[in-house]
């Protein structure tokens, strides 16, 4: 947890040791102080992170308000607002809290996603949708891994984009990015993935119901198609209930099945990359991140009926706010200039992954209808 409020560059640590950073006052350098312990340590961390967390929370509030009033994706608003305040991550009091929001707050939001998934919801879909979703996620990840090199991108970016397209859009991108090896381009790649999948998800919300109608799909199969292909949960709900209540219900359950696959995918990726990066004689890190264990525990608790409805609704609400705030923090860590330099190749990769999973799920639905 301690590293969650430090910047990625060790040389920037001193920027938030003084509370006067944003006021332009210099930090007085003196003899090293003994490390705080207990309550003082907690208080010191709170003092360090609260300005940046407050900024990220304000961005989340503004993005949510605009999304509710204008119907655009909340994640996109949070990203754009965050990128507009990129200067806050360059120096000053907000640096620590921005780092904390993009890491610890992110993990909390992903963990709480498990509260709204139950085994009963998944099993009620039947065999065909389950196999289709698993095949869609696995092959989309594989496509991203293989094609990334052809387009001059890293394997990590191929897995990141494939997971975002195959599982649950921005939420999956944030979760997968947290276990991938960190490089100088990690934040930039994550932001680019979130921006692109959010935009494509909005396009899919509008066009995929038309494709389902043109293909002559009934309400159930239309729900399978929409839930198995659209990236973000909100857009799945919007597209499904536009067709009919039955389509909306089926689409939501199928989408939650894809969200449930986030746990095994991230665990496998975490194990694979940790094993490859392990140094001889080094202490082995925890094989499964704690936030994924919390995710799994909430899925089990919900499946056994241990979570009352108010608790599930509360966890879902907190999860959504945490993820929006984390996206805002990631936006503050990325500049427009850095994204422009990326070029068209990574965007093409995400478009290809989106087209692949749409074609695969549509073909499976047409065969089974």
Coordinates of C-alpha atoms in Angstrom, one line a residue:
X1 CA 0.0 0.0 0.0
X2 CA 2.9 2.4 0.7
X3 CA 3.9 2.4 -2.9
X4 CA 0.4 3.4 -4.0
X5 CA 1.0 7.1 -3.1
X6 CA 4.5 7.4 -4.5
X7 CA 5.2 8.5 -8.1
X8 CA 6.7 6.1 -10.6
X9 CA 9.9 8.2 -10.7
X10 CA 12.0 8.0 -7.6
X11 CA 13.4 11.5 -8.1
X12 CA 9.9 13.0 -7.7
X13 CA 9.5 11.8 -4.1
X14 CA 10.6 15.1 -2.7
X15 CA 7.8 17.0 -4.5
X16 CA 5.2 16.0 -2.0
X17 CA 7.2 16.1 1.2
X18 CA 6.2 19.7 1.6
X19 CA 2.7 20.9 1.9
X20 CA 3.7 24.2 0.3
X21 CA 4.5 22.7 -3.2
X22 CA 1.5 24.2 -5.0
X23 CA 2.1 27.6 -3.4
X24 CA 5.5 27.9 -5.0
X25 CA 7.4 27.7 -1.7
X26 CA 10.6 25.8 -1.5
X27 CA 11.1 22.8 0.7
X28 CA 13.5 23.3 3.5
X29 CA 16.1 20.5 3.5
X30 CA 17.3 19.4 6.9
X31 CA 18.6 16.4 8.7
X32 CA 16.8 13.1 8.1
X33 CA 13.8 12.6 10.5
X34 CA 13.0 9.3 12.1
X35 CA 10.3 7.4 10.2
X36 CA 6.8 7.9 11.6
X37 CA 5.1 4.9 13.1
X38 CA 1.5 3.9 14.0
X39 CA -1.1 6.7 14.0
X40 CA 1.5 9.3 12.9
X41 CA 2.4 7.2 9.9
X42 CA -1.3 6.9 8.9
X43 CA -1.8 10.6 9.4
X44 CA 1.3 11.4 7.3
X45 CA 0.0 9.3 4.4
X46 CA -3.4 10.9 4.6
X47 CA -1.9 14.4 4.5
X48 CA 0.2 13.3 1.5
X49 CA -2.6 11.8 -0.6
X50 CA -5.7 13.8 0.2
X51 CA -5.2 16.7 -2.2
X52 CA -4.8 14.4 -5.2
X53 CA -7.6 12.2 -4.2
X54 CA -9.8 15.2 -3.8
X55 CA -9.0 16.3 -7.3
X56 CA -9.7 12.9 -8.7
X57 CA -13.0 12.7 -6.8
X58 CA -14.0 16.1 -8.1
X59 CA -13.3 15.0 -11.7
X60 CA -15.4 11.9 -11.0
X61 CA -18.3 14.1 -9.8
X62 CA -18.1 16.4 -12.8
X63 CA -17.8 13.5 -15.3
X64 CA -20.8 11.7 -13.7
X65 CA -23.0 14.8 -13.8
X66 CA -22.2 15.4 -17.4
X67 CA -22.7 11.8 -18.3
X68 CA -26.1 11.7 -16.7
X69 CA -27.2 15.0 -18.4
X70 CA -25.8 14.4 -21.8
X71 CA -25.7 10.7 -22.2
X72 CA -22.0 10.3 -23.1
X73 CA -19.8 7.7 -21.5
X74 CA -18.7 8.7 -18.0
X75 CA -15.2 7.2 -18.4
X76 CA -14.6 9.3 -21.5
X77 CA -15.5 12.5 -19.6
X78 CA -13.3 11.5 -16.7
X79 CA -10.3 10.8 -19.0
X80 CA -10.7 14.1 -20.8
X81 CA -11.0 16.1 -17.6
X82 CA -8.1 14.3 -16.1
X83 CA -5.9 15.0 -19.2
X84 CA -6.8 18.7 -19.0
X85 CA -5.3 18.8 -15.5
X86 CA -2.2 16.9 -16.4
X87 CA -0.1 19.7 -14.9
X88 CA -1.1 18.7 -11.4
X89 CA 0.9 15.5 -11.8
X90 CA 4.0 17.2 -12.8
X91 CA 4.8 18.7 -9.4
X92 CA 3.2 19.9 -6.2
X93 CA 0.9 18.5 -3.5
X94 CA -1.4 16.5 -5.8
X95 CA 1.2 14.1 -7.1
X96 CA 1.0 11.6 -4.3
X97 CA -2.9 11.5 -4.3
X98 CA -3.0 11.1 -8.0
X99 CA -0.7 8.1 -7.8
X100 CA -2.8 6.7 -4.9
X101 CA -6.0 7.1 -6.9
X102 CA -4.6 5.4 -10.0
X103 CA -3.4 2.4 -8.0
X104 CA -5.1 1.8 -4.6
X105 CA -8.5 3.3 -5.5
X106 CA -8.4 1.4 -8.8
X107 CA -7.8 -1.9 -7.1
X108 CA -10.7 -1.2 -4.6
X109 CA -13.0 -0.5 -7.5
X110 CA -12.1 -3.7 -9.4
X111 CA -12.5 -5.8 -6.2
X112 CA -16.0 -4.5 -5.6
X113 CA -17.1 -5.5 -9.1
X114 CA -17.4 -9.1 -7.7
X115 CA -20.3 -8.1 -5.5
X116 CA -22.8 -8.1 -8.4
X117 CA -21.8 -11.4 -9.9
X118 CA -23.3 -14.8 -8.8
X119 CA -22.9 -18.3 -10.0
X120 CA -26.7 -18.6 -10.4
X121 CA -26.6 -15.7 -13.0
X122 CA -23.9 -17.5 -15.0
X123 CA -25.4 -21.0 -14.9
X124 CA -28.9 -19.6 -15.9
X125 CA -27.5 -18.7 -19.3
X126 CA -27.0 -22.3 -20.4
X127 CA -24.1 -24.0 -22.1
X128 CA -24.0 -22.1 -25.5
X129 CA -23.6 -18.6 -24.2
X130 CA -21.0 -19.7 -21.7
X131 CA -18.9 -21.4 -24.3
X132 CA -19.3 -18.6 -26.7
X133 CA -18.2 -16.0 -24.2
X134 CA -15.1 -18.1 -23.1
X135 CA -14.1 -18.6 -26.8
X136 CA -14.6 -14.9 -27.5
X137 CA -12.5 -13.7 -24.6
X138 CA -9.7 -16.3 -25.2
X139 CA -9.4 -15.8 -29.0
X140 CA -9.5 -12.0 -28.6
X141 CA -6.7 -12.1 -26.1
X142 CA -4.8 -14.4 -28.5
X143 CA -5.5 -12.1 -31.4
X144 CA -4.1 -9.2 -29.6
X145 CA -1.0 -11.1 -28.5
X146 CA -0.2 -12.3 -32.0
X147 CA -1.2 -9.3 -34.1
X148 CA 0.5 -6.7 -31.8
X149 CA 3.9 -7.6 -33.1
X150 CA 2.8 -7.3 -36.7
X151 CA 1.6 -3.7 -35.9
X152 CA 4.8 -2.8 -34.1
X153 CA 3.3 -2.9 -30.6
X154 CA 4.4 -4.7 -27.5
X155 CA 3.0 -8.1 -26.4
X156 CA 1.8 -6.4 -23.2
X157 CA -0.2 -3.8 -25.2
X158 CA -1.8 -6.7 -27.2
X159 CA -2.8 -8.5 -24.1
X160 CA -4.1 -5.2 -22.5
X161 CA -6.2 -4.2 -25.5
X162 CA -7.4 -7.8 -26.1
X163 CA -8.5 -8.1 -22.5
X164 CA -10.3 -4.7 -22.6
X165 CA -12.2 -5.7 -25.7
X166 CA -12.9 -9.2 -24.7
X167 CA -13.9 -8.7 -21.1
X168 CA -15.4 -5.4 -19.9
X169 CA -13.8 -2.4 -21.5
X170 CA -12.2 0.2 -19.3
X171 CA -12.6 -1.8 -16.1
X172 CA -10.7 -4.8 -17.6
X173 CA -8.0 -2.5 -19.0
X174 CA -7.4 -1.0 -15.6
X175 CA -7.3 -4.4 -13.8
X176 CA -5.0 -6.0 -16.4
X177 CA -2.7 -2.9 -16.5
X178 CA -2.2 -3.3 -12.7
X179 CA -0.5 -6.7 -13.1
X180 CA 1.5 -6.1 -16.4
X181 CA 5.2 -5.1 -16.2
X182 CA 5.6 -1.4 -15.8
X183 CA 7.4 0.5 -18.5
X184 CA 7.7 4.2 -19.5
X185 CA 4.7 3.8 -21.8
X186 CA 2.4 1.9 -19.4
X187 CA 0.1 4.7 -18.4
X188 CA 0.0 6.0 -22.0
X189 CA -1.0 2.6 -23.3
X190 CA -3.7 2.2 -20.6
X191 CA -5.2 5.6 -21.4
X192 CA -5.1 4.9 -25.1
X193 CA -6.9 1.6 -24.6
X194 CA -9.5 3.1 -22.3
X195 CA -10.2 6.0 -24.7
X196 CA -10.5 3.7 -27.8
X197 CA -12.6 1.0 -26.2
X198 CA -14.9 3.6 -24.7
X199 CA -15.5 5.2 -28.0
X200 CA -16.0 1.9 -29.8
X201 CA -18.4 0.8 -27.1
X202 CA -20.5 3.8 -27.7
X203 CA -20.6 3.2 -31.4
X204 CA -21.5 -0.5 -30.7
X205 CA -24.3 0.6 -28.4
X206 CA -25.9 2.4 -31.3
X207 CA -25.1 0.1 -34.2
X208 CA -25.2 -3.5 -32.8
X209 CA -29.0 -3.4 -32.1
X210 CA -29.5 -2.6 -35.7
X211 CA -27.2 -5.5 -36.7
X212 CA -29.2 -7.8 -34.4
X213 CA -32.5 -6.7 -36.1
X214 CA -31.0 -7.1 -39.6
X215 CA -29.8 -10.6 -38.7
X216 CA -33.3 -11.6 -37.5
X217 CA -32.3 -12.4 -34.0
X218 CA -35.0 -13.1 -31.4
X219 CA -34.9 -11.3 -28.0
X220 CA -32.8 -14.0 -26.3
X221 CA -30.2 -14.4 -29.0
X222 CA -30.0 -10.6 -29.5
X223 CA -29.2 -10.3 -25.8
X224 CA -26.5 -12.9 -26.1
X225 CA -25.0 -11.0 -29.1
X226 CA -25.1 -7.6 -27.4
X227 CA -23.8 -8.9 -24.0
X228 CA -21.1 -10.9 -25.6
X229 CA -19.7 -8.1 -27.8
X230 CA -20.1 -4.6 -26.4
X231 CA -17.2 -3.5 -24.3
X232 CA -18.6 -1.6 -21.3
X233 CA -21.4 -2.7 -18.9
X234 CA -23.3 0.6 -19.2
X235 CA -23.4 0.4 -23.0
X236 CA -24.6 -3.2 -22.9
X237 CA -27.5 -2.2 -20.6
X238 CA -28.3 0.7 -22.9
X239 CA -28.3 -1.3 -26.0
X240 CA -30.1 -4.3 -24.5
X241 CA -33.1 -2.5 -23.0
X242 CA -33.4 -0.4 -26.2
X243 CA -34.5 -3.6 -27.9
X244 CA -36.7 -5.1 -25.2
X245 CA -36.7 -5.9 -21.4
X246 CA -36.0 -9.5 -22.1
X247 CA -33.0 -8.7 -24.4
X248 CA -31.7 -6.3 -21.7
X249 CA -31.9 -8.9 -19.0
X250 CA -30.1 -11.6 -21.1
X251 CA -27.5 -9.1 -22.3
X252 CA -26.8 -8.0 -18.7
X253 CA -26.2 -11.6 -17.5
X254 CA -24.0 -12.4 -20.5
X255 CA -22.0 -9.3 -19.8
X256 CA -21.6 -10.2 -16.1
X257 CA -20.3 -13.6 -17.3
X258 CA -17.6 -11.7 -19.2
X259 CA -16.8 -9.6 -16.2
X260 CA -16.5 -12.8 -14.1
X261 CA -13.7 -14.0 -16.5
X262 CA -11.7 -11.0 -15.4
X263 CA -10.5 -12.9 -12.3
X264 CA -9.0 -16.0 -14.1
X265 CA -7.5 -13.9 -16.9
X266 CA -5.8 -11.4 -14.6
X267 CA -4.5 -14.2 -12.3
X268 CA -3.0 -16.1 -15.3
X269 CA -1.4 -12.9 -16.6
X270 CA -0.1 -12.0 -13.2
X271 CA 1.5 -15.5 -12.8
X272 CA 2.9 -15.5 -16.3
X273 CA 4.6 -12.1 -16.1
X274 CA 5.8 -12.5 -12.5
X275 CA 7.4 -15.8 -13.4
X276 CA 9.1 -14.3 -16.4
X277 CA 10.4 -11.3 -14.5
X278 CA 11.5 -13.2 -11.4
X279 CA 15.2 -13.0 -10.5
X280 CA 17.2 -16.0 -9.3
X281 CA 17.2 -16.0 -5.5
X282 CA 14.6 -13.2 -5.2
X283 CA 11.7 -13.5 -2.8
X284 CA 8.6 -14.6 -4.7
X285 CA 5.8 -12.0 -4.6
X286 CA 2.2 -12.9 -3.8
X287 CA 1.1 -14.9 -6.8
X288 CA -2.4 -13.5 -6.8
X289 CA -3.0 -9.8 -6.1
X290 CA -5.1 -9.1 -3.0
X291 CA -7.7 -7.2 -4.9
X292 CA -8.4 -10.2 -7.0
X293 CA -8.8 -12.4 -3.9
X294 CA -11.3 -9.8 -2.6
X295 CA -13.1 -10.0 -6.0
X296 CA -13.3 -13.8 -5.8
X297 CA -14.5 -13.6 -2.1
X298 CA -17.3 -11.3 -3.1
X299 CA -18.4 -13.5 -6.0
X300 CA -18.5 -16.5 -3.6
X301 CA -20.4 -14.5 -0.9
X302 CA -22.9 -13.3 -3.4
X303 CA -23.4 -16.8 -4.9
X304 CA -24.1 -18.2 -1.4
X305 CA -26.6 -15.4 -0.6
X306 CA -24.5 -13.9 2.1
X307 CA -24.7 -10.4 0.6
X308 CA -28.0 -8.5 1.2
X309 CA -29.3 -6.5 -1.7
X310 CA -28.4 -3.1 -0.1
X311 CA -24.8 -4.3 0.3
X312 CA -24.6 -5.4 -3.3
X313 CA -26.0 -2.1 -4.5
X314 CA -23.7 -0.2 -2.2
X315 CA -20.7 -2.1 -3.4
X316 CA -21.6 -1.5 -7.0
X317 CA -22.0 2.2 -6.4
X318 CA -18.7 2.5 -4.6
X319 CA -17.0 0.4 -7.3
X320 CA -18.3 2.7 -10.1
X321 CA -17.1 5.9 -8.3
X322 CA -13.7 4.3 -7.6
X323 CA -13.2 3.4 -11.2
X324 CA -14.3 6.8 -12.5
X325 CA -11.9 8.5 -10.0
X326 CA -9.1 6.1 -11.0
X327 CA -9.6 6.9 -14.7
X328 CA -9.5 10.6 -13.9
X329 CA -6.2 10.1 -12.1
X330 CA -4.8 8.1 -15.0
X331 CA -5.9 11.0 -17.3
X332 CA -3.9 13.4 -15.1
X333 CA -0.9 11.2 -15.6
X334 CA -1.1 11.3 -19.4
X335 CA -0.7 14.2 -21.8
X336 CA -2.5 14.8 -25.1
X337 CA 0.9 15.0 -26.8
X338 CA 1.9 11.5 -25.6
X339 CA -1.2 10.0 -27.1
X340 CA -0.8 11.8 -30.4
X341 CA 2.7 10.4 -30.8
X342 CA 1.4 6.8 -30.6
X343 CA -0.1 6.9 -34.1
X344 CA -2.8 4.8 -35.7
X345 CA -1.4 1.3 -35.3
X346 CA -2.6 0.6 -31.7
X347 CA -6.0 2.0 -32.6
X348 CA -6.2 -0.3 -35.6
X349 CA -5.3 -3.3 -33.3
X350 CA -8.2 -2.5 -31.0
X351 CA -10.6 -2.1 -33.9
X352 CA -9.5 -5.5 -35.3
X353 CA -10.1 -7.1 -31.9
X354 CA -13.6 -5.5 -31.7
X355 CA -14.5 -6.7 -35.2
X356 CA -13.2 -10.2 -34.4
X357 CA -15.3 -10.7 -31.2
X358 CA -18.4 -9.3 -32.9
X359 CA -18.1 -11.6 -35.9
X360 CA -17.4 -14.6 -33.7
X361 CA -20.3 -14.1 -31.3
X362 CA -22.7 -13.3 -34.1
X363 CA -21.7 -16.4 -36.0
X364 CA -22.2 -18.6 -32.9
X365 CA -25.6 -17.0 -32.3
X366 CA -26.8 -17.5 -35.9
X367 CA -25.7 -21.2 -35.8
X368 CA -27.5 -21.9 -32.5
X369 CA -30.7 -20.0 -33.4

